Each structure stands twice: as C-alpha cells, then as structure tokens.
mmCIF file of C-alpha atoms and ligand atoms in Angstrom:
data_model
loop_
_atom_site.group_PDB
_atom_site.id
_atom_site.type_symbol
_atom_site.label_atom_id
_atom_site.label_comp_id
_atom_site.label_asym_id
_atom_site.label_seq_id
_atom_site.Cartn_x
_atom_site.Cartn_y
_atom_site.Cartn_z
ATOM 1 C CA MET U 1 0.689 -4.264 30.554
ATOM 2 C CA GLN U 2 1.453 -7.343 28.512
ATOM 3 C CA PRO U 3 3.020 -7.399 25.063
ATOM 4 C CA GLY U 4 0.606 -8.291 22.248
ATOM 5 C CA LYS U 5 -0.932 -11.736 22.080
ATOM 6 C CA LEU U 6 1.366 -12.814 19.334
ATOM 7 C CA TYR U 7 4.485 -12.037 21.295
ATOM 8 C CA ASN U 8 5.555 -15.663 22.067
ATOM 9 C CA GLU U 9 4.937 -17.099 18.585
ATOM 10 C CA GLN U 10 7.420 -18.521 16.208
ATOM 11 C CA ARG U 11 6.972 -17.031 12.746
ATOM 12 C CA LEU U 12 8.207 -18.121 9.335
ATOM 13 C CA ILE U 13 10.283 -15.275 7.873
ATOM 14 C CA LYS U 14 11.572 -14.856 4.314
ATOM 15 C CA VAL U 15 14.173 -12.220 3.596
ATOM 16 C CA SER U 16 14.859 -12.737 -0.116
ATOM 17 C CA GLU U 17 13.458 -14.481 -3.175
ATOM 18 C CA SER U 18 16.177 -16.990 -3.217
ATOM 19 C CA SER U 19 16.643 -17.816 0.412
ATOM 20 C CA ARG U 20 14.881 -20.532 2.410
ATOM 21 C CA PRO U 21 12.394 -19.093 4.959
ATOM 22 C CA ARG U 22 13.397 -19.375 8.666
ATOM 23 C CA TRP U 23 11.392 -19.864 11.862
ATOM 24 C CA MET U 24 12.063 -16.877 14.230
ATOM 25 C CA ASP U 25 10.639 -15.479 17.438
ATOM 26 C CA LEU U 26 9.546 -11.775 17.561
ATOM 27 C CA GLU U 27 12.686 -10.675 19.415
ATOM 28 C CA SER U 28 14.827 -11.983 16.547
ATOM 29 C CA ILE U 29 12.487 -10.441 14.041
ATOM 30 C CA MET U 30 12.976 -7.091 15.800
ATOM 31 C CA VAL U 31 16.729 -7.465 15.438
ATOM 32 C CA LEU U 32 16.259 -8.003 11.700
ATOM 33 C CA ARG U 33 14.106 -4.839 11.434
ATOM 34 C CA ARG U 34 16.561 -2.615 13.219
ATOM 35 C CA ALA U 35 19.305 -3.954 10.919
ATOM 36 C CA GLY U 36 17.129 -2.655 8.024
ATOM 37 C CA VAL U 37 16.343 -6.066 6.612
ATOM 38 C CA ARG U 38 13.065 -5.995 4.625
ATOM 39 C CA PHE U 39 11.245 -9.307 5.179
ATOM 40 C CA MET U 40 7.977 -10.980 4.666
ATOM 41 C CA ASP U 41 6.263 -13.017 7.373
ATOM 42 C CA ILE U 42 4.818 -15.872 5.336
ATOM 43 C CA THR U 43 3.563 -18.131 8.260
ATOM 44 C CA ASP U 44 -0.089 -17.899 7.273
ATOM 45 C CA VAL U 45 0.243 -17.552 3.540
ATOM 46 C CA GLN U 46 2.750 -20.141 2.501
ATOM 47 C CA GLU U 47 0.767 -21.027 -0.692
ATOM 48 C CA LEU U 48 1.670 -17.527 -1.916
ATOM 49 C CA HIS U 49 5.331 -18.349 -1.947
ATOM 50 C CA ARG U 50 6.901 -20.807 -4.317
ATOM 51 C CA PRO U 51 9.680 -23.068 -2.931
ATOM 52 C CA TYR U 52 12.986 -21.199 -3.164
ATOM 53 C CA ASP U 53 14.587 -23.937 -5.266
ATOM 54 C CA SER U 54 12.089 -23.621 -8.015
ATOM 55 C CA ILE U 55 13.248 -20.251 -9.026
ATOM 56 C CA THR U 56 15.630 -20.466 -11.925
ATOM 57 C CA ASP U 57 16.572 -16.875 -12.595
ATOM 58 C CA LEU U 58 17.706 -15.436 -9.356
ATOM 59 C CA THR U 59 18.751 -12.115 -10.856
ATOM 60 C CA LYS U 60 15.221 -11.370 -11.791
ATOM 61 C CA GLU U 61 13.200 -10.303 -8.782
ATOM 62 C CA GLU U 62 10.115 -9.293 -10.735
ATOM 63 C CA GLY U 63 8.276 -12.461 -9.878
ATOM 64 C CA HIS U 64 5.955 -14.342 -12.134
ATOM 65 C CA LEU U 65 2.875 -12.762 -13.682
ATOM 66 C CA GLU U 66 0.019 -15.228 -13.543
ATOM 67 C CA TYR U 67 -2.774 -12.886 -14.488
ATOM 68 C CA LYS U 68 -1.923 -10.611 -17.375
ATOM 69 C CA SER U 69 -4.560 -7.968 -17.600
ATOM 70 C CA LYS U 70 -5.044 -5.507 -20.352
ATOM 71 C CA LEU U 71 -3.466 -2.166 -19.583
ATOM 72 C CA PRO U 72 -4.221 1.061 -21.457
ATOM 73 C CA GLN U 73 -2.154 1.476 -24.633
ATOM 74 C CA GLU U 74 -3.060 5.141 -24.854
ATOM 75 C CA LEU U 75 -4.485 7.535 -22.322
ATOM 76 C CA LEU U 76 -8.093 8.204 -23.138
ATOM 77 C CA GLN U 77 -9.520 9.601 -19.853
ATOM 78 C CA GLY U 78 -7.939 13.113 -19.991
ATOM 79 C CA LYS U 79 -11.227 14.973 -19.578
ATOM 80 C CA ASN U 80 -12.469 12.958 -16.660
ATOM 81 C CA VAL U 81 -9.125 12.996 -14.890
ATOM 82 C CA ALA U 82 -8.717 16.801 -15.329
ATOM 83 C CA LYS U 83 -12.129 17.348 -13.785
ATOM 84 C CA ALA U 84 -11.525 15.097 -10.872
ATOM 85 C CA VAL U 85 -8.013 16.477 -10.293
ATOM 86 C CA SER U 86 -9.431 20.068 -10.200
ATOM 87 C CA LEU U 87 -11.471 18.973 -7.118
ATOM 88 C CA LEU U 88 -8.378 17.806 -5.158
ATOM 89 C CA SER U 89 -7.389 19.760 -2.089
ATOM 90 C CA THR U 90 -5.033 19.400 0.889
ATOM 91 C CA GLU U 91 -7.829 20.010 3.440
ATOM 92 C CA LEU U 92 -8.639 16.391 4.161
ATOM 93 C CA TYR U 93 -4.977 15.507 4.622
ATOM 94 C CA GLY U 94 -4.690 17.656 7.768
ATOM 95 C CA LYS U 95 -8.164 16.879 9.026
ATOM 96 C CA VAL U 96 -7.567 13.169 9.001
ATOM 97 C CA LEU U 97 -3.839 13.055 9.795
ATOM 98 C CA GLU U 98 -4.165 15.056 12.979
ATOM 99 C CA PRO U 99 -6.351 12.522 14.801
ATOM 100 C CA PHE U 100 -4.846 9.536 12.933
ATOM 101 C CA THR U 101 -1.333 10.318 14.124
ATOM 102 C CA ALA U 102 -2.637 11.154 17.645
ATOM 103 C CA PHE U 103 -3.284 7.404 18.293
ATOM 104 C CA HIS U 104 -0.381 6.510 20.506
ATOM 105 C CA ASN U 105 0.591 4.026 17.806
ATOM 106 C CA ARG U 106 -1.278 1.999 15.186
ATOM 107 C CA TYR U 107 0.503 -1.293 15.963
ATOM 108 C CA TYR U 108 -1.419 -4.207 14.428
ATOM 109 C CA ASP U 109 -1.232 -6.497 17.475
ATOM 110 C CA SER U 110 -2.643 -4.006 19.959
ATOM 111 C CA GLU U 111 -5.800 -2.255 21.119
ATOM 112 C CA ASN U 112 -4.429 0.990 19.590
ATOM 113 C CA GLY U 113 -4.169 -0.747 16.273
ATOM 114 C CA ARG U 114 -7.714 -1.976 16.467
ATOM 115 C CA LYS U 115 -9.126 1.359 17.451
ATOM 116 C CA SER U 116 -7.209 3.303 14.793
ATOM 117 C CA SER U 117 -8.542 0.810 12.179
ATOM 118 C CA GLU U 118 -12.119 1.287 13.342
ATOM 119 C CA TRP U 119 -11.672 5.038 13.277
ATOM 120 C CA LEU U 120 -10.243 4.947 9.742
ATOM 121 C CA GLN U 121 -13.131 2.840 8.554
ATOM 122 C CA GLU U 122 -15.507 5.549 9.832
ATOM 123 C CA GLN U 123 -13.582 8.193 7.863
ATOM 124 C CA VAL U 124 -13.903 6.144 4.701
ATOM 125 C CA GLU U 125 -17.618 5.508 5.349
ATOM 126 C CA GLN U 126 -18.211 9.241 5.695
ATOM 127 C CA LEU U 127 -17.081 9.730 2.121
ATOM 128 C CA VAL U 128 -19.481 7.263 0.666
ATOM 129 C CA THR U 129 -22.983 8.354 -0.416
ATOM 130 C CA ASP U 130 -23.402 6.055 -3.362
ATOM 131 C CA ALA U 131 -25.137 2.649 -3.215
ATOM 132 C CA ASN U 132 -22.564 1.237 -5.657
ATOM 133 C CA VAL U 133 -19.863 1.654 -3.015
ATOM 134 C CA THR U 134 -19.342 -0.672 -0.097
ATOM 135 C CA VAL U 135 -16.933 -0.325 2.856
ATOM 136 C CA THR U 136 -15.899 -3.462 4.710
ATOM 137 C CA ALA U 137 -13.420 -4.589 7.310
ATOM 138 C CA PHE U 138 -11.250 -7.537 6.243
ATOM 139 C CA LYS U 139 -10.431 -9.444 9.427
ATOM 140 C CA HIS U 140 -7.093 -10.975 10.293
ATOM 141 C CA ARG U 141 -5.822 -13.220 13.108
ATOM 142 C CA PHE U 142 -4.700 -10.064 14.992
ATOM 143 C CA PRO U 143 -6.895 -7.169 16.304
ATOM 144 C CA GLN U 144 -6.341 -4.740 13.421
ATOM 145 C CA SER U 145 -8.501 -5.152 10.263
ATOM 146 C CA SER U 146 -7.700 -4.070 6.690
ATOM 147 C CA ILE U 147 -10.265 -1.748 5.271
ATOM 148 C CA VAL U 148 -11.745 -2.239 1.771
ATOM 149 C CA ALA U 149 -13.841 0.335 -0.135
ATOM 150 C CA ARG U 150 -15.238 -1.119 -3.363
ATOM 151 C CA ILE U 151 -16.797 0.725 -6.269
ATOM 152 C CA GLU U 152 -18.721 -1.831 -8.264
ATOM 153 C CA GLY U 153 -17.772 -1.974 -11.949
ATOM 154 C CA ARG U 154 -20.241 -2.185 -14.856
ATOM 155 C CA ASP U 155 -18.558 -5.077 -16.679
ATOM 156 C CA ALA U 156 -19.314 -8.726 -16.282
ATOM 157 C CA LYS U 157 -15.669 -9.771 -16.527
ATOM 158 C CA GLU U 158 -15.246 -8.927 -12.895
ATOM 159 C CA GLU U 159 -11.780 -7.547 -12.974
ATOM 160 C CA THR U 160 -10.690 -5.411 -10.007
ATOM 161 C CA VAL U 161 -8.253 -2.550 -9.790
ATOM 162 C CA VAL U 162 -6.658 -2.141 -6.336
ATOM 163 C CA ILE U 163 -5.304 1.115 -5.042
ATOM 164 C CA SER U 164 -3.707 0.834 -1.650
ATOM 165 C CA ALA U 165 -1.742 2.170 1.337
ATOM 166 C CA HIS U 166 -1.016 0.746 4.833
ATOM 167 C CA GLN U 167 -2.717 2.065 7.944
ATOM 168 C CA ASP U 168 -0.476 0.612 10.639
ATOM 169 C CA SER U 169 2.526 2.172 12.303
ATOM 170 C CA VAL U 170 5.350 0.870 14.463
ATOM 171 C CA ASN U 171 7.960 2.090 16.948
ATOM 172 C CA GLN U 172 10.805 -0.097 15.931
ATOM 173 C CA TRP U 173 12.368 -0.157 19.440
ATOM 174 C CA ILE U 174 9.237 -0.917 21.440
ATOM 175 C CA PRO U 175 6.537 -2.117 18.985
ATOM 176 C CA TRP U 176 3.792 -2.783 21.494
ATOM 177 C CA PHE U 177 4.028 0.310 23.719
ATOM 178 C CA GLY U 178 6.226 2.807 21.967
ATOM 179 C CA ARG U 179 4.934 6.001 20.406
ATOM 180 C CA ALA U 180 4.627 5.718 16.615
ATOM 181 C CA SER U 181 2.899 8.679 15.055
ATOM 182 C CA GLY U 182 3.413 7.227 11.568
ATOM 183 C CA ALA U 183 2.602 10.473 9.653
ATOM 184 C CA ASP U 184 4.720 9.816 6.612
ATOM 185 C CA ASP U 185 4.794 5.936 7.139
ATOM 186 C CA ASP U 186 2.101 5.523 6.052
ATOM 187 C CA GLY U 187 -0.379 8.131 7.214
ATOM 188 C CA SER U 188 0.623 10.033 4.055
ATOM 189 C CA GLY U 189 -0.303 7.208 1.689
ATOM 190 C CA THR U 190 -3.495 6.595 3.709
ATOM 191 C CA VAL U 191 -4.803 10.138 3.120
ATOM 192 C CA THR U 192 -3.316 10.373 -0.412
ATOM 193 C CA ILE U 193 -5.697 7.640 -1.526
ATOM 194 C CA LEU U 194 -8.488 8.738 0.722
ATOM 195 C CA GLU U 195 -8.545 12.141 -1.008
ATOM 196 C CA ALA U 196 -8.425 10.416 -4.382
ATOM 197 C CA LEU U 197 -11.467 8.361 -3.423
ATOM 198 C CA ARG U 198 -13.288 11.503 -2.247
ATOM 199 C CA VAL U 199 -12.926 13.353 -5.590
ATOM 200 C CA LEU U 200 -13.654 10.273 -7.646
ATOM 201 C CA LEU U 201 -17.028 9.842 -5.918
ATOM 202 C CA LYS U 202 -17.702 13.637 -6.198
ATOM 203 C CA ASN U 203 -16.922 13.353 -9.861
ATOM 204 C CA GLY U 204 -19.452 10.635 -10.529
ATOM 205 C CA PHE U 205 -16.890 7.900 -11.057
ATOM 206 C CA LYS U 206 -18.502 4.866 -12.831
ATOM 207 C CA PRO U 207 -15.751 2.473 -13.887
ATOM 208 C CA ASN U 208 -16.118 -0.639 -16.045
ATOM 209 C CA ARG U 209 -13.773 -2.595 -13.898
ATOM 210 C CA SER U 210 -14.460 -2.623 -10.148
ATOM 211 C CA VAL U 211 -12.087 -0.340 -8.343
ATOM 212 C CA GLU U 212 -11.148 -1.060 -4.753
ATOM 213 C CA PHE U 213 -9.305 1.115 -2.204
ATOM 214 C CA HIS U 214 -7.362 -0.891 0.421
ATOM 215 C CA TRP U 215 -5.854 0.203 3.714
ATOM 216 C CA TYR U 216 -3.773 -2.697 4.949
ATOM 217 C CA ALA U 217 -3.272 -3.808 8.494
ATOM 218 C CA GLY U 218 0.001 -5.183 9.795
ATOM 219 C CA GLU U 219 2.355 -4.080 6.987
ATOM 220 C CA GLU U 220 5.077 -3.459 9.524
ATOM 221 C CA GLY U 221 4.716 -6.975 10.833
ATOM 222 C CA GLY U 222 5.964 -8.354 7.460
ATOM 223 C CA LEU U 223 3.192 -7.459 4.997
ATOM 224 C CA LEU U 224 0.628 -9.451 7.013
ATOM 225 C CA GLY U 225 -2.605 -7.715 6.023
ATOM 226 C CA SER U 226 -1.873 -7.455 2.257
ATOM 227 C CA GLN U 227 -0.676 -11.109 2.052
ATOM 228 C CA ASP U 228 -3.967 -12.302 3.682
ATOM 229 C CA VAL U 229 -5.929 -10.137 1.226
ATOM 230 C CA ALA U 230 -3.898 -11.157 -1.814
ATOM 231 C CA LEU U 231 -4.106 -14.887 -0.948
ATOM 232 C CA ALA U 232 -7.862 -14.697 -0.352
ATOM 233 C CA TYR U 233 -8.373 -12.950 -3.704
ATOM 234 C CA LYS U 234 -6.183 -15.528 -5.427
ATOM 235 C CA ASN U 235 -7.993 -18.422 -3.845
ATOM 236 C CA ASP U 236 -11.300 -16.893 -4.846
ATOM 237 C CA GLY U 237 -10.099 -16.736 -8.443
ATOM 238 C CA ARG U 238 -10.425 -12.929 -8.445
ATOM 239 C CA LYS U 239 -9.011 -11.176 -11.459
ATOM 240 C CA VAL U 240 -6.949 -8.332 -10.124
ATOM 241 C CA ALA U 241 -6.103 -6.114 -13.085
ATOM 242 C CA ALA U 242 -3.389 -4.276 -11.214
ATOM 243 C CA ASN U 243 -2.370 -2.944 -7.790
ATOM 244 C CA MET U 244 -0.996 0.551 -7.323
ATOM 245 C CA HIS U 245 0.368 1.024 -3.831
ATOM 246 C CA PHE U 246 1.305 4.268 -1.984
ATOM 247 C CA ASP U 247 3.744 3.916 0.947
ATOM 248 C CA MET U 248 5.215 7.284 2.056
ATOM 249 C CA THR U 249 4.292 10.247 -0.177
ATOM 250 C CA GLY U 250 4.954 13.307 2.024
ATOM 251 C CA PHE U 251 8.653 13.693 2.792
ATOM 252 C CA TRP U 252 11.488 14.763 0.503
ATOM 253 C CA LEU U 253 14.754 16.589 0.927
ATOM 254 C CA LYS U 254 14.498 20.070 -0.529
ATOM 255 C CA GLU U 255 18.085 20.020 -1.741
ATOM 256 C CA SER U 256 17.261 17.034 -3.977
ATOM 257 C CA LYS U 257 15.146 16.963 -7.135
ATOM 258 C CA GLU U 258 11.427 16.587 -6.531
ATOM 259 C CA VAL U 259 10.353 13.329 -8.151
ATOM 260 C CA ILE U 260 7.970 10.406 -7.866
ATOM 261 C CA GLY U 261 9.999 7.350 -6.956
ATOM 262 C CA LEU U 262 8.869 4.064 -8.510
ATOM 263 C CA VAL U 263 9.937 0.860 -6.952
ATOM 264 C CA ALA U 264 11.629 -1.271 -9.577
ATOM 265 C CA ASP U 265 11.733 -4.626 -7.672
ATOM 266 C CA ARG U 266 8.807 -6.885 -6.986
ATOM 267 C CA THR U 267 6.607 -4.845 -9.334
ATOM 268 C CA ASP U 268 5.607 -5.349 -12.957
ATOM 269 C CA ALA U 269 7.448 -3.519 -15.769
ATOM 270 C CA GLU U 270 4.415 -2.781 -17.864
ATOM 271 C CA THR U 271 2.518 -1.341 -14.923
ATOM 272 C CA ARG U 272 5.566 0.778 -13.982
ATOM 273 C CA ASN U 273 5.820 2.097 -17.552
ATOM 274 C CA MET U 274 2.145 3.001 -17.550
ATOM 275 C CA VAL U 275 2.503 4.824 -14.200
ATOM 276 C CA LYS U 276 5.431 6.749 -15.703
ATOM 277 C CA SER U 277 3.135 7.886 -18.519
ATOM 278 C CA LEU U 278 0.413 8.781 -16.058
ATOM 279 C CA ALA U 279 2.815 10.957 -14.104
ATOM 280 C CA GLU U 280 4.027 12.683 -17.303
ATOM 281 C CA GLU U 281 0.483 13.350 -18.486
ATOM 282 C CA TYR U 282 -1.254 14.193 -15.245
ATOM 283 C CA THR U 283 1.302 15.358 -12.613
ATOM 284 C CA GLN U 284 3.933 18.035 -12.410
ATOM 285 C CA LEU U 285 6.577 15.491 -11.401
ATOM 286 C CA ARG U 286 8.642 12.910 -13.287
ATOM 287 C CA THR U 287 9.284 9.411 -12.091
ATOM 288 C CA LYS U 288 12.536 7.817 -11.138
ATOM 289 C CA GLU U 289 12.999 4.130 -10.525
ATOM 290 C CA PHE U 290 14.851 2.711 -7.512
ATOM 291 C CA LEU U 291 15.270 -0.594 -5.752
ATOM 292 C CA CYS U 292 13.485 -0.987 -2.425
ATOM 293 C CA GLY U 293 14.409 -4.460 -1.263
ATOM 294 C CA TYR U 294 12.629 -7.788 -0.743
ATOM 295 C CA GLY U 295 9.882 -7.001 1.872
ATOM 296 C CA CYS U 296 9.656 -3.268 1.220
ATOM 297 C CA SER U 297 5.892 -2.884 1.211
ATOM 298 C CA ASP U 298 2.509 -4.307 0.185
ATOM 299 C CA HIS U 299 2.953 -4.210 -3.569
ATOM 300 C CA ALA U 300 5.188 -7.252 -3.044
ATOM 301 C CA SER U 301 2.192 -9.282 -1.751
ATOM 302 C CA TRP U 302 0.375 -8.763 -5.054
ATOM 303 C CA ASN U 303 3.507 -9.545 -6.884
ATOM 304 C CA SER U 304 3.852 -12.863 -4.967
ATOM 305 C CA ALA U 305 0.315 -13.670 -5.783
ATOM 306 C CA GLY U 306 1.058 -13.310 -9.521
ATOM 307 C CA TYR U 307 -0.736 -10.040 -10.159
ATOM 308 C CA ARG U 308 0.553 -6.777 -11.670
ATOM 309 C CA SER U 309 1.654 -4.191 -9.111
ATOM 310 C CA ALA U 310 3.445 -0.836 -8.872
ATOM 311 C CA MET U 311 4.488 1.308 -5.962
ATOM 312 C CA ALA U 312 4.889 5.048 -5.809
ATOM 313 C CA PHE U 313 7.255 6.595 -3.179
ATOM 314 C CA GLU U 314 7.974 10.217 -2.164
ATOM 315 C CA SER U 315 11.508 10.298 -3.594
ATOM 316 C CA ASP U 316 14.132 8.213 -5.244
ATOM 317 C CA LYS U 317 16.161 8.108 -2.043
ATOM 318 C CA LEU U 318 15.377 5.152 0.179
ATOM 319 C CA ASP U 319 16.768 6.537 3.373
ATOM 320 C CA ALA U 320 15.858 10.292 3.106
ATOM 321 C CA ASN U 321 13.273 10.195 5.923
ATOM 322 C CA THR U 322 15.209 9.121 9.026
ATOM 323 C CA TYR U 323 12.194 9.808 11.330
ATOM 324 C CA ILE U 324 10.113 6.791 10.367
ATOM 325 C CA HIS U 325 9.275 4.106 12.958
ATOM 326 C CA SER U 326 9.919 6.688 15.717
ATOM 327 C CA PRO U 327 7.920 9.445 17.502
ATOM 328 C CA SER U 328 9.555 11.967 15.139
ATOM 329 C CA ASP U 329 7.524 10.872 12.127
ATOM 330 C CA THR U 330 5.131 13.857 12.446
ATOM 331 C CA VAL U 331 2.697 15.760 10.265
ATOM 332 C CA GLU U 332 4.981 18.928 10.359
ATOM 333 C CA THR U 333 7.590 17.099 8.310
ATOM 334 C CA LEU U 334 5.212 16.476 5.383
ATOM 335 C CA ASP U 335 4.815 18.468 2.230
ATOM 336 C CA PHE U 336 0.990 18.432 1.431
ATOM 337 C CA ASP U 337 1.674 19.938 -2.044
ATOM 338 C CA HIS U 338 4.015 17.030 -2.773
ATOM 339 C CA MET U 339 1.275 14.646 -1.626
ATOM 340 C CA LEU U 340 -1.247 16.200 -4.034
ATOM 341 C CA GLU U 341 0.822 14.988 -6.942
ATOM 342 C CA PHE U 342 0.392 11.432 -5.614
ATOM 343 C CA SER U 343 -3.369 11.907 -5.218
ATOM 344 C CA LYS U 344 -3.400 13.006 -8.883
ATOM 345 C CA LEU U 345 -1.616 9.762 -9.751
ATOM 346 C CA ALA U 346 -4.122 7.672 -7.840
ATOM 347 C CA VAL U 347 -7.058 9.465 -9.572
ATOM 348 C CA ALA U 348 -5.475 8.993 -13.002
ATOM 349 C CA PHE U 349 -4.743 5.290 -12.290
ATOM 350 C CA ALA U 350 -8.376 4.750 -11.241
ATOM 351 C CA TYR U 351 -9.755 6.318 -14.455
ATOM 352 C CA GLU U 352 -7.275 4.978 -17.024
ATOM 353 C CA VAL U 353 -7.120 1.413 -15.663
ATOM 354 C CA GLY U 354 -10.691 1.292 -14.300
ATOM 355 C CA TYR U 355 -12.415 2.520 -17.445
ATOM 356 C CA ILE U 356 -10.986 -0.124 -19.807
ATOM 357 C CA ALA U 357 -14.042 -2.112 -21.043
ATOM 358 C CA ASP U 358 -14.426 -5.850 -21.327
ATOM 359 C CA ASP U 359 -13.786 -5.836 -25.003
ATOM 360 C CA ALA U 360 -10.827 -3.447 -24.990
HETATM 361 N N1 BES Q 1 7.324 2.393 4.337
HETATM 362 C C1 BES Q 1 8.276 1.330 4.735
HETATM 363 C C2 BES Q 1 9.140 0.912 3.538
HETATM 364 C C3 BES Q 1 10.066 1.912 3.023
HETATM 365 C C4 BES Q 1 10.889 2.606 3.879
HETATM 366 C C5 BES Q 1 10.267 2.116 1.706
HETATM 367 C C6 BES Q 1 11.817 3.569 3.377
HETATM 368 C C7 BES Q 1 11.078 3.019 1.185
HETATM 369 C C8 BES Q 1 11.896 3.743 2.036
HETATM 370 C C9 BES Q 1 7.523 0.136 5.239
HETATM 371 O O1 BES Q 1 6.459 0.531 6.022
HETATM 372 C C10 BES Q 1 8.501 -0.563 6.141
HETATM 373 O O2 BES Q 1 8.946 -0.078 7.060
HETATM 374 N N2 BES Q 1 8.877 -1.780 5.755
HETATM 375 C C11 BES Q 1 9.782 -2.544 6.550
HETATM 376 C C12 BES Q 1 9.750 -3.957 6.075
HETATM 377 C C13 BES Q 1 8.515 -4.595 6.564
HETATM 378 C C14 BES Q 1 8.186 -5.885 5.886
HETATM 379 C C15 BES Q 1 8.623 -4.918 8.059
HETATM 380 C C16 BES Q 1 11.181 -2.010 6.389
HETATM 381 O O3 BES Q 1 11.509 -1.394 5.371
HETATM 382 O O4 BES Q 1 11.989 -2.204 7.328
HETATM 383 ZN ZN1 ZN Q 2 7.518 1.439 7.849
#
C-alpha cells in the first residue's frame, strides 16, 4: 500500500492569525498535529487569508465581518421549533453511526474517505422527499467530497444559512492506514445535524432564506473542505447569513457540569449571543464560552471568509475527550441524550435564522 497521493506535497500552513504561513511537508505537519497545534492549510485558498502584516489588532482574533446579515432580535418561531423538536429522537444516531464508524477510517486522502463520503451522501438523500431540497457532492482536489443539502428559500435576496459538521476522521499516528472510528470527532456532529434535517423536513420546513446543511471533507487536514466551500461561496458573491458548526457533541465528563460549549475565538459575537439565547429558550442546557485555538474547526473558514459563524461543542473543556484521533473514539463513549440538545439547537437555528424575511 502507498500513502495517499498528496503525501509528497509541500503545503502552506498557518498556525495563528499573526504569524506568516510556512511551507511544510506532511511529516512535519503530523508533528504539529501531535503537538496539539491547531492549524489551517491555506495552500489552495490563499485569497481567503489576509497578509499577516495587515492585521492591526492582534489581540482580537474575531476576524473581520464583511457580510453583516440581519439576525433575529427576538425569538418568534417558538411554535414551529417546539413542534419540530418534539419529533427528535436518538434512533437515527445509532443507525447511522454504527456503519459510519465501521469504515476503517474516513481519511480525506484515501479510498476509505471517498467511500464513507459516498455512503453519507446516500444517507442524506434518503431523508429527502421534497423537490425543494437538493443534495450535491462538492468536489475537492482529494478523493473525499463535501456533501451539501440545500433547502431552497422563498425570498429573492438569496441569503443562505449554513449548518455544518465534518465527516472525515483521522488516526493521528498513521493517517493513511490507521484505524480512526471518529465517533465523537465528528460522527456526533454529523448525525446531530442529520437528525435536525430529518425533523425539519418532516415538519414542513419552508424558510425564507435558503438553509443548507454541510458535511465537510478534510477538516482534519487543516480545514480543507470548508475553506474550499467558503472561498467558492465568497467568489460567487453568495450572501451567507451565518454558519453554525457542530464539531463533537457526544462526550462529556459526568463529574463536570453539563453545558453547551461555545467557541469564543474565530466566531462572531452577535451570532454567539444569539445561540446563547436559543439554548436558553429551546434546550435544557446553558452555554459556556471557551477558547479553541486558531485552526480548531470549520467555523474558522467562514470567519476567514468574512461571514458570521458560531461553533457549539460538547463541553467547555477542550481536552475532556482523550480518545479522539485514535481507535478508542467509539460510539459507546457517546451520550445520545446530550447530543439531542445539540440537535434542538440546530433546529432552532434553522427556524429562527432561516425564517427572517427579506424586509425584516
Ligand atoms: N474536533 C477537533 C477540534 C477540537 C478538539 C475542538 C478538541 C475542541 C476540542 C477537530 O476535528 C480537530 O482535530 N482539529 C485539529 C486541527 C485541524 C486543523 C487539523 C486539532 O484540534 O488538532
Ligand atoms: Zn479532530
């Protein structure tokens, strides 16, 4: 067996807002990973990243909002949200996660990663019965595709709400061949939003803004899939109202307080505050902000592209789940009831942000 096609390439890696990106080979990138450095691979998306010396306020890692969409000032979708939430169940979580985590790994630069992506697309397609909903594969320069399910909005303004998770997994010691079940990271987010999509469609969801569900490829390679998508949307002049990302929703330490963690860096304060209100109104949990670090996850790609973003996480403790990126990240370690609270949040986000009308 050969390592993936991209093994011998030099890649341009950025590890913080204020540092100059550096060319590195994949072996050196793996050393970074194991040291816990959260990076972005910006090789193919350099337009997304401003030159490091143009940033004046280095203490502020919120980035620069270029498209300021209208967010709900009050929550008006209580009835719809309650009805959709009453349809949520944990059944789909297990049904999808069992085969999804049975792929040897879901590494983006491998046949496994391609197959797991095709399989996930079929699961999404099976939920769709409505002609207003399309499911497409967004192709990248590596074998794994991102998956996009789009619910067409009714307004002409063509704003899009993006709810997301990442589909890939990695064994951080042997990325190409190692076992990476990726149940929590990020099988949990994958099924959290899949279940939200299921009940929205069951509930006759007809938003004003278009609402898209994204399952990104190659997050573990340095946010590759989401940066490709965010750059394509930006270049197309697409108006992305906000991104709400779910990376790891299933694991929390029972001796700690059960909360919804909200990433405070590379996200937008107004969106975070709204998500806080959504959690208070529609879930049993309260939010707690924490810092995740530069690369962290795909919300950062939308942030780099100048759009609003937020990211919900299973706890306020970054290092609680020590199983991730190894064969020990299994379904048995997940708390499906905990994950339900995140599906509620996704449903509430879709209604409250998606139903704002053109003239709101
Ligand atoms: N899900 C993790 C990020 C994460 C881990 C957030 C633990 C909060 C707590 C994500 O999939 C990941 O592993 N990211 C990498 C960085 C990426 C750009 C290679 C990481 O954190 O090392
Ligand atoms: Zn990860």
